[in-house]
Short mmCIF file of C-alpha atoms in Angstrom, two decimals:
data_model
loop_
_atom_site.label_atom_id
_atom_site.label_comp_id
_atom_site.label_asym_id
_atom_site.label_seq_id
_atom_site.Cartn_x
_atom_site.Cartn_y
_atom_site.Cartn_z
CA MET A 71 -9.32 34.48 22.72
CA ASN A 72 -9.61 32.04 19.55
CA ALA A 73 -5.59 31.52 19.53
CA LYS A 74 -6.19 30.46 23.14
CA ALA A 75 -8.74 28.09 22.25
CA GLU A 76 -6.75 26.73 19.38
CA THR A 77 -3.75 26.14 21.53
CA GLN A 78 -5.91 24.49 24.17
CA GLY A 79 -7.38 22.30 21.27
CA SER A 80 -4.10 21.41 19.85
CA ARG A 81 -2.53 20.38 23.29
CA LEU A 82 -5.49 18.38 23.65
CA ASP A 83 -5.13 16.79 20.24
CA SER A 84 -1.55 16.08 21.12
CA VAL A 85 -2.36 14.44 24.32
CA LYS A 86 -5.19 12.17 22.53
CA LEU A 87 -2.68 11.23 19.77
CA THR A 88 0.07 10.59 22.08
CA LEU A 89 -2.23 8.51 24.33
CA ALA A 90 -3.32 6.57 21.10
CA ILE A 91 0.08 5.87 20.13
CA ALA A 92 0.86 4.65 23.45
CA LEU A 93 -2.01 2.31 23.71
CA LEU A 94 -1.01 0.72 20.30
CA LEU A 95 2.72 0.43 21.60
CA GLY A 96 1.25 -1.14 24.81
CA ALA A 97 -0.87 -3.38 23.16
CA VAL A 98 1.83 -4.81 20.46
CA GLY A 99 4.27 -5.20 23.67
CA ALA A 100 1.61 -7.16 25.47
CA PHE A 101 1.05 -9.30 22.50
CA TYR A 102 4.82 -10.32 22.53
CA TYR A 103 5.03 -10.54 26.53
CA PHE A 104 1.99 -12.80 27.02
CA ALA A 105 3.44 -15.23 24.19
CA GLU A 106 2.21 -17.93 26.38
CA ALA A 107 -1.29 -17.03 26.10
CA SER A 108 -3.77 -18.40 23.55
CA LEU A 109 -3.25 -16.73 20.12
CA LEU A 110 -6.60 -15.95 19.70
CA LEU A 111 -6.89 -14.18 22.91
CA ARG A 112 -3.86 -12.05 22.20
CA VAL A 113 -5.01 -11.01 18.59
CA LEU A 114 -8.58 -10.14 19.90
CA GLY A 115 -6.94 -7.96 22.54
CA LEU A 116 -4.59 -6.30 20.00
CA LEU A 117 -7.69 -5.49 17.80
CA ALA A 118 -9.80 -4.21 20.76
CA THR A 119 -6.85 -1.71 21.90
CA ALA A 120 -6.31 -0.72 18.33
CA GLY A 121 -10.18 -0.22 18.07
CA VAL A 122 -9.95 2.16 21.09
CA ALA A 123 -6.69 3.74 20.12
CA LEU A 124 -8.56 4.60 16.52
CA ALA A 125 -11.62 5.91 18.32
CA ILE A 126 -9.26 8.26 20.39
CA MET A 127 -7.53 9.40 17.30
CA ALA A 128 -10.77 10.10 15.58
CA GLN A 129 -11.63 12.86 18.10
CA THR A 130 -8.57 14.86 17.17
CA ALA A 131 -8.23 17.19 14.04
CA VAL A 132 -6.03 14.86 12.45
CA GLY A 133 -8.59 12.09 12.89
CA ARG A 134 -11.15 14.01 11.43
CA ARG A 135 -9.31 14.99 8.60
CA LEU A 136 -8.10 11.46 8.04
CA LEU A 137 -11.74 10.01 8.26
CA GLY A 138 -12.92 12.72 5.73
CA TYR A 139 -10.17 11.80 3.49
CA LEU A 140 -11.24 8.04 3.67
CA VAL A 141 -14.79 9.06 2.98
CA GLU A 142 -13.75 11.11 -0.11
CA THR A 143 -11.67 8.48 -1.36
CA ARG A 144 -14.46 5.92 -1.33
CA THR A 145 -16.76 8.40 -3.22
CA GLU A 146 -14.16 8.36 -5.83
CA VAL A 147 -13.47 4.96 -6.27
CA ARG A 148 -17.05 4.46 -6.77
CA LYS A 149 -17.07 6.86 -9.63
CA VAL A 150 -14.52 4.91 -11.67
CA VAL A 151 -15.61 3.12 -14.49
CA TRP A 152 -14.25 -0.58 -14.39
CA PRO A 153 -13.27 -2.42 -17.49
CA THR A 154 -15.48 -5.37 -18.16
CA ARG A 155 -14.08 -8.78 -18.23
CA GLN A 156 -13.81 -9.07 -21.96
CA GLU A 157 -11.77 -5.71 -22.01
CA THR A 158 -9.45 -7.11 -19.16
CA ILE A 159 -8.89 -10.37 -20.95
CA GLN A 160 -8.13 -8.55 -24.31
CA THR A 161 -5.77 -6.24 -22.80
CA THR A 162 -3.99 -9.04 -20.73
CA LEU A 163 -3.56 -11.01 -24.09
CA ILE A 164 -2.27 -7.63 -25.88
CA VAL A 165 0.27 -7.29 -22.90
CA PHE A 166 1.36 -11.00 -23.32
CA ALA A 167 1.85 -10.63 -27.13
CA MET A 168 3.80 -7.60 -26.46
CA VAL A 169 6.24 -9.14 -24.05
CA ILE A 170 6.67 -12.22 -26.40
CA VAL A 171 7.46 -9.81 -29.22
CA MET A 172 9.92 -7.89 -27.14
CA GLY A 173 11.63 -10.84 -25.83
CA ILE A 174 12.05 -12.32 -29.47
CA LEU A 175 13.51 -8.78 -30.50
CA LEU A 176 15.90 -8.61 -27.56
CA TRP A 177 16.86 -12.26 -28.10
CA LEU A 178 17.46 -11.31 -31.98
CA LEU A 179 19.65 -8.21 -30.61
CA ASP A 180 21.55 -10.30 -28.06
CA MET A 181 22.45 -12.58 -30.81
CA PHE A 182 23.61 -10.02 -33.30
CA LEU A 183 25.67 -8.19 -30.65
CA LEU A 184 27.28 -11.80 -29.77
CA TRP A 185 27.93 -12.16 -33.13
CA ALA A 186 29.41 -8.60 -33.60
CA VAL A 187 31.59 -9.07 -30.73
CA ARG A 188 32.98 -12.66 -31.78
CA LEU A 189 33.64 -11.14 -35.16
CA LEU A 190 35.70 -8.18 -33.73
CA THR A 191 37.45 -10.16 -31.27
CA GLY A 192 38.48 -12.79 -33.75
CA GLN A 193 36.58 -15.66 -31.87
CA ALA A 194 34.26 -16.16 -34.94
CA GLY A 195 34.44 -19.67 -36.49
#
Protein backbone atom coordinates (compact mmCIF):
# COMPACT_ATOMS: atom_id res chain seq x y z
CA MET A 1 0.00 0.00 0.00
CA ASN A 2 2.94 2.37 0.69
CA ALA A 3 4.34 1.80 -2.80
CA LYS A 4 1.01 2.85 -4.28
CA ALA A 5 0.88 5.98 -2.13
CA GLU A 6 4.47 6.85 -3.07
CA THR A 7 3.69 6.40 -6.76
CA GLN A 8 0.66 8.67 -6.50
CA GLY A 9 2.67 11.20 -4.49
CA SER A 10 5.53 11.19 -6.98
CA ARG A 11 3.09 11.54 -9.89
CA LEU A 12 1.42 14.47 -8.16
CA ASP A 13 4.85 15.98 -7.45
CA SER A 14 5.74 15.59 -11.11
CA VAL A 15 2.53 17.33 -12.12
CA LYS A 16 3.21 20.16 -9.68
CA LEU A 17 6.79 20.59 -10.90
CA THR A 18 5.64 20.53 -14.52
CA LEU A 19 3.00 23.14 -13.72
CA ALA A 20 5.56 25.35 -11.97
CA ILE A 21 7.96 25.12 -14.92
CA ALA A 22 5.14 25.79 -17.38
CA LEU A 23 4.11 28.87 -15.38
CA LEU A 24 7.68 30.19 -15.41
CA LEU A 25 8.08 29.58 -19.14
CA GLY A 26 4.70 31.16 -19.81
CA ALA A 27 5.62 34.19 -17.72
CA VAL A 28 8.89 34.65 -19.59
CA GLY A 29 7.08 34.27 -22.90
CA ALA A 30 4.43 36.78 -21.85
CA PHE A 31 7.14 39.19 -20.70
CA TYR A 32 8.51 39.33 -24.25
CA TYR A 33 5.14 38.98 -26.03
CA PHE A 34 3.79 42.10 -24.33
CA ALA A 35 6.89 44.16 -25.12
CA GLU A 36 4.78 47.25 -25.82
CA ALA A 37 3.35 47.22 -22.28
CA SER A 38 4.97 49.04 -19.38
CA LEU A 39 8.22 47.47 -18.21
CA LEU A 40 7.12 47.86 -14.59
CA LEU A 41 3.93 45.88 -15.20
CA ARG A 42 5.79 43.17 -17.09
CA VAL A 43 8.40 42.80 -14.32
CA LEU A 44 5.71 42.75 -11.62
CA GLY A 45 3.81 40.09 -13.57
CA LEU A 46 6.95 38.05 -13.99
CA LEU A 47 7.79 38.29 -10.28
CA ALA A 48 4.22 37.43 -9.23
CA THR A 49 4.17 34.40 -11.49
CA ALA A 50 7.59 33.32 -10.26
CA GLY A 51 6.30 33.57 -6.69
CA VAL A 52 3.29 31.40 -7.52
CA ALA A 53 5.51 28.88 -9.30
CA LEU A 54 7.88 28.75 -6.31
CA ALA A 55 4.92 28.28 -3.95
CA ILE A 56 3.70 25.36 -6.07
CA MET A 57 7.22 23.89 -6.23
CA ALA A 58 7.55 24.20 -2.43
CA GLN A 59 4.63 21.78 -2.06
CA THR A 60 6.63 18.94 -3.66
CA ALA A 61 9.20 16.63 -2.08
CA VAL A 62 11.95 18.29 -4.14
CA GLY A 63 10.79 21.73 -3.00
CA ARG A 64 10.73 20.70 0.66
CA ARG A 65 14.27 19.30 0.36
CA LEU A 66 15.42 22.51 -1.31
CA LEU A 67 13.85 24.68 1.39
CA GLY A 68 15.44 22.49 4.07
CA TYR A 69 18.80 22.87 2.35
CA LEU A 70 18.42 26.66 2.24
CA VAL A 71 17.54 26.80 5.95
CA GLU A 72 20.55 24.63 6.83
CA THR A 73 22.79 26.77 4.64
CA ARG A 74 21.64 29.93 6.38
CA THR A 75 22.36 28.30 9.75
CA GLU A 76 25.87 27.34 8.63
CA VAL A 77 26.60 30.83 7.31
CA ARG A 78 25.69 32.25 10.71
CA LYS A 79 28.29 29.95 12.30
CA VAL A 80 31.12 31.37 10.16
CA VAL A 81 33.62 33.55 11.99
CA TRP A 82 34.18 36.43 9.61
CA PRO A 83 37.51 38.29 9.68
CA THR A 84 37.69 41.74 11.21
CA ARG A 85 38.31 44.82 9.08
CA GLN A 86 41.94 44.94 10.23
CA GLU A 87 42.52 41.27 9.34
CA THR A 88 40.97 41.82 5.92
CA ILE A 89 43.15 44.87 5.22
CA GLN A 90 46.31 43.09 6.39
CA THR A 91 45.56 40.04 4.26
CA THR A 92 44.83 42.23 1.23
CA LEU A 93 48.13 44.09 1.66
CA ILE A 94 50.02 40.80 1.91
CA VAL A 95 48.39 39.61 -1.30
CA PHE A 96 49.31 42.87 -3.08
CA ALA A 97 52.90 42.59 -1.86
CA MET A 98 53.17 39.00 -3.06
CA VAL A 99 51.74 39.94 -6.46
CA ILE A 100 54.36 42.69 -6.81
CA VAL A 101 57.18 40.36 -5.72
CA MET A 102 56.06 37.63 -8.13
CA GLY A 103 55.71 40.19 -10.92
CA ILE A 104 59.28 41.37 -10.37
CA LEU A 105 60.59 37.79 -10.22
CA LEU A 106 58.79 36.86 -13.45
CA TRP A 107 60.08 40.03 -15.13
CA LEU A 108 63.64 39.14 -14.10
CA LEU A 109 63.17 35.57 -15.36
CA ASP A 110 61.84 36.93 -18.65
CA MET A 111 64.85 39.26 -18.99
CA PHE A 112 67.24 36.39 -18.26
CA LEU A 113 65.56 34.10 -20.79
CA LEU A 114 65.59 36.88 -23.40
CA TRP A 115 69.32 37.38 -22.80
CA ALA A 116 69.94 33.60 -23.02
CA VAL A 117 67.97 33.22 -26.26
CA ARG A 118 69.77 36.18 -27.86
CA LEU A 119 73.11 34.73 -26.77
CA LEU A 120 72.29 31.26 -28.17
CA THR A 121 70.94 32.58 -31.47
CA GLY A 122 73.83 34.99 -32.02
CA GLN A 123 71.69 38.14 -31.85
CA ALA A 124 73.45 39.54 -28.79
CA GLY A 125 75.06 42.96 -29.10
